[in-house]
Coordinates of C-alpha atoms in Angstrom, one line a residue:
Chain A
E4 CA -0.1 0.3 0.2
V5 CA 1.2 3.1 -1.1
Q6 CA 1.6 5.6 1.6
L7 CA 2.3 9.4 2.2
V8 CA 3.0 10.5 5.3
E9 CA 3.6 14.1 5.9
S10 CA 5.1 16.2 9.3
G11 CA 6.9 19.0 10.7
G12 CA 3.7 21.8 10.5
G13 CA 3.4 24.3 13.1
L14 CA 3.1 27.5 14.8
V15 CA 6.0 30.1 12.9
K16 CA 5.9 32.9 13.7
P17 CA 6.3 35.9 10.3
G18 CA 9.3 35.5 8.9
G19 CA 10.5 32.2 10.6
S20 CA 11.9 29.0 9.3
L21 CA 10.0 25.6 9.1
R22 CA 10.9 22.5 7.6
L23 CA 8.5 19.4 6.3
S24 CA 9.3 16.3 6.3
C25 CA 7.2 13.5 4.0
A26 CA 7.8 10.2 5.1
A27 CA 6.9 8.1 1.5
S28 CA 6.3 3.4 1.8
G29 CA 5.1 1.5 -1.5
F30 CA 6.9 2.3 -4.7
T31 CA 9.9 3.3 -6.0
F32 CA 10.8 6.5 -3.9
S33 CA 14.0 6.7 -5.4
N34 CA 12.3 6.6 -9.5
A35 CA 9.7 9.3 -8.3
W36 CA 9.5 13.1 -9.0
M37 CA 7.7 14.6 -5.8
S38 CA 6.1 18.1 -5.5
W39 CA 4.8 19.4 -2.8
V40 CA 1.3 21.2 -3.6
R41 CA -0.8 24.1 -0.6
Q42 CA -4.0 25.0 -0.1
A43 CA -4.6 28.1 2.0
P44 CA -7.5 27.9 4.0
G45 CA -10.9 27.7 2.1
K46 CA -9.0 27.9 -1.5
G47 CA -7.8 25.9 -4.1
L48 CA -4.6 23.9 -5.0
E49 CA -1.5 25.3 -6.0
W50 CA 2.0 23.8 -6.6
V51 CA 4.7 24.7 -4.9
G52 CA 7.4 23.0 -6.7
R53 CA 9.1 19.8 -8.2
I54 CA 12.3 18.1 -7.4
K55 CA 13.1 15.2 -10.0
S56 CA 14.9 11.8 -9.5
K57 CA 18.9 11.9 -9.1
T58 CA 19.0 9.8 -12.6
D59 CA 16.6 12.1 -14.3
G60 CA 19.5 14.9 -12.7
G61 CA 17.5 15.6 -9.4
T62 CA 16.8 19.3 -10.3
T63 CA 14.1 21.2 -8.6
D64 CA 11.7 23.8 -10.3
Y65 CA 9.7 25.9 -7.7
A66 CA 6.2 28.5 -8.6
A67 CA 6.7 31.5 -8.5
P68 CA 5.3 32.7 -5.0
V69 CA 7.8 30.8 -3.2
K70 CA 11.0 31.2 -5.4
G71 CA 13.9 31.9 -3.4
R72 CA 12.8 30.9 -0.3
F73 CA 11.7 27.3 -0.4
T74 CA 13.8 24.7 -0.9
I75 CA 12.7 21.1 -1.7
S76 CA 14.9 18.1 -1.0
R77 CA 15.2 14.6 -0.8
D78 CA 17.1 11.6 1.1
D79 CA 16.5 8.4 -0.8
S80 CA 18.0 6.4 1.7
K81 CA 15.5 7.0 3.8
N82 CA 12.4 7.4 1.5
T83 CA 12.1 11.2 2.3
L84 CA 11.2 14.1 1.1
Y85 CA 11.8 17.8 3.1
L86 CA 10.2 20.7 2.3
Q87 CA 12.5 24.2 3.9
M88 CA 10.8 27.1 4.3
N89 CA 12.8 29.9 5.0
S90 CA 11.0 34.2 4.9
L91 CA 8.0 32.1 5.8
K92 CA 4.7 35.0 5.0
T93 CA 1.3 34.9 6.4
E94 CA -0.1 33.8 3.0
D95 CA 2.0 30.9 3.1
T96 CA -0.3 29.8 6.1
G97 CA -2.5 26.5 4.3
V98 CA -1.9 22.8 4.9
Y99 CA 0.7 20.9 2.5
Y100 CA 0.7 17.7 0.2
C101 CA 3.3 16.2 -0.8
W102 CA 2.6 14.5 -3.9
N103 CA 3.4 12.4 -6.5
F104 CA 1.3 13.3 -9.8
V105 CA 3.0 9.9 -12.3
G106 CA 1.5 7.7 -9.3
G107 CA -1.7 9.2 -8.1
Y108 CA -0.7 9.7 -4.8
W109 CA -1.2 12.3 -2.9
G110 CA -0.5 12.3 1.6
Q111 CA -2.9 13.5 4.1
G112 CA -1.3 16.9 4.7
T113 CA 0.4 18.9 7.7
L114 CA -0.6 22.2 8.7
V115 CA 1.6 25.5 8.7
T116 CA 0.2 28.4 10.0
V117 CA 2.1 31.9 10.3
S118 CA 1.1 34.3 12.3
S119 CA 2.1 36.4 14.9
Chain B
Q7 CA 0.8 31.7 -20.5
L8 CA -0.6 28.0 -19.2
V9 CA -3.5 28.6 -17.7
V10 CA -6.5 26.1 -17.3
T11 CA -10.2 27.5 -15.9
Q12 CA -13.1 25.6 -13.9
S13 CA -16.7 26.9 -13.2
P14 CA -17.0 27.5 -9.4
S15 CA -19.8 25.5 -8.8
A16 CA -22.1 22.4 -10.6
S17 CA -25.6 20.9 -9.0
A18 CA -26.8 17.7 -10.1
S19 CA -29.2 15.4 -8.5
L20 CA -28.8 12.4 -6.6
G21 CA -28.6 9.6 -9.6
A22 CA -28.3 11.8 -12.6
S23 CA -25.1 13.0 -14.0
V24 CA -23.0 15.7 -14.5
K25 CA -20.0 17.0 -16.2
L26 CA -17.3 19.2 -15.5
T27 CA -15.4 21.5 -18.2
C28 CA -12.0 22.1 -17.5
T29 CA -10.6 24.6 -20.2
L30 CA -7.0 24.9 -21.3
S31 CA -5.4 28.6 -22.8
S32 CA -4.7 29.5 -25.9
G33 CA -2.2 28.0 -27.5
H34 CA -2.4 25.1 -25.2
S35 CA -5.2 22.9 -26.5
S36 CA -3.2 19.9 -27.0
Y37 CA -2.5 19.3 -23.7
A38 CA -2.7 16.4 -20.9
I39 CA -4.9 17.5 -17.9
A40 CA -5.2 15.5 -14.3
W41 CA -8.5 15.4 -12.7
H42 CA -9.2 15.8 -8.7
Q43 CA -11.4 14.8 -6.7
Q44 CA -11.1 16.7 -3.1
Q45 CA -13.7 15.7 -0.6
P46 CA -14.6 17.6 2.3
Q47 CA -12.6 18.1 5.3
K48 CA -10.0 15.1 3.1
G49 CA -6.8 15.4 0.9
P50 CA -6.9 15.2 -2.0
R51 CA -7.3 12.1 -4.5
Y52 CA -6.4 11.4 -8.1
L53 CA -8.9 10.6 -10.3
M54 CA -7.8 9.9 -14.0
K55 CA -5.4 11.7 -16.6
L56 CA -7.3 12.4 -19.6
N57 CA -5.4 13.4 -23.5
S58 CA -6.6 15.3 -26.1
D59 CA -7.4 12.5 -28.3
A60 CA -9.8 11.8 -24.9
S61 CA -7.5 8.5 -23.9
H62 CA -7.6 9.0 -20.4
S63 CA -6.0 6.2 -16.9
K64 CA -7.6 6.2 -14.2
G65 CA -6.6 6.1 -11.0
D66 CA -6.8 2.9 -8.8
G67 CA -10.2 2.4 -7.0
I68 CA -12.2 5.3 -9.0
P69 CA -15.2 3.5 -10.6
D70 CA -16.4 3.1 -14.3
R71 CA -19.2 6.3 -12.5
F72 CA -16.7 9.2 -13.3
S73 CA -15.7 8.7 -17.5
G74 CA -13.4 11.6 -19.1
S75 CA -13.5 13.0 -22.5
S76 CA -12.1 15.8 -24.6
S77 CA -13.0 18.7 -27.9
G78 CA -10.5 21.1 -28.5
A79 CA -9.2 23.3 -25.2
E80 CA -12.4 21.2 -23.3
R81 CA -11.1 18.6 -20.9
Y82 CA -14.5 17.0 -19.0
L83 CA -15.1 15.3 -16.3
T84 CA -18.5 12.9 -16.6
I85 CA -19.7 12.1 -12.9
S86 CA -22.8 9.2 -14.1
S87 CA -25.2 7.8 -10.9
L88 CA -24.6 10.5 -8.7
Q89 CA -24.1 9.4 -5.4
S90 CA -24.3 11.8 -2.3
E91 CA -20.1 11.2 -1.7
D92 CA -19.2 12.7 -4.7
E93 CA -20.2 15.9 -3.0
A94 CA -17.2 17.0 -3.1
D95 CA -14.1 19.6 -5.2
Y96 CA -12.9 18.8 -8.4
Y97 CA -9.9 20.4 -9.6
C98 CA -8.1 20.2 -12.8
Q99 CA -4.3 20.2 -13.3
T100 CA -2.0 20.5 -16.5
W101 CA 1.9 20.7 -16.7
D102 CA 4.7 22.1 -19.1
T103 CA 8.6 21.9 -18.5
G104 CA 9.3 23.3 -14.9
I105 CA 5.6 24.2 -13.7
V106 CA 2.4 22.4 -12.8
V107 CA -0.7 24.5 -13.2
F108 CA -4.3 24.1 -11.2
G109 CA -7.8 25.2 -12.1
G110 CA -9.3 27.2 -9.2
G111 CA -11.7 24.1 -8.4
T112 CA -15.7 23.0 -9.4
K113 CA -17.8 22.7 -6.1
L114 CA -20.3 19.7 -7.2
T115 CA -23.3 19.6 -5.2
V116 CA -25.6 16.8 -4.9
L117 CA -29.4 17.6 -4.5

């Protein structure tokens, strides 16, 4: 059974940092291109960014609102995806989902609240 | 600029059928899309990938009541024999090199 389990969410002040993790199981994580998608309260889905598999170069792409502030990385030895979020803003508040498009796999999400 | 547009809301009666529309921006009519369902207070669920030729591949466990079709820049999701659990937000999504784009979602109400 495929599982994507996010963790690391919480309350952080504007300007602060947070690191999210996504533990993957049930599929070959090292071959997967992985993304983060977020959802602000009462709003739609917004793609945050993606990391390719190492065999495909391991490169990253980011949505404009987070470029330069967020960093996606992966540890294939731990089957884990990360999202390092720096210089957080109130508009970064929302549920953050781990997502593998090709397999159609979504995590259950972790809530990030940026507030003073 | 790659954009997908959805109507904000739709409604249909229990047991009936409904067709949701996703429209690709000008110059992108050949692009494939994917449909995702999000039931209230739950995470998203992948439904299917839909190509411009209307061929589609559904996610694991997605009932036959869910089908996709295409016409030009429009991509459709048809849900037949509507059930109460089909009341949800439905998102279309597409992609290009280095970017993924979600539509604003359609809130489906089952009457």
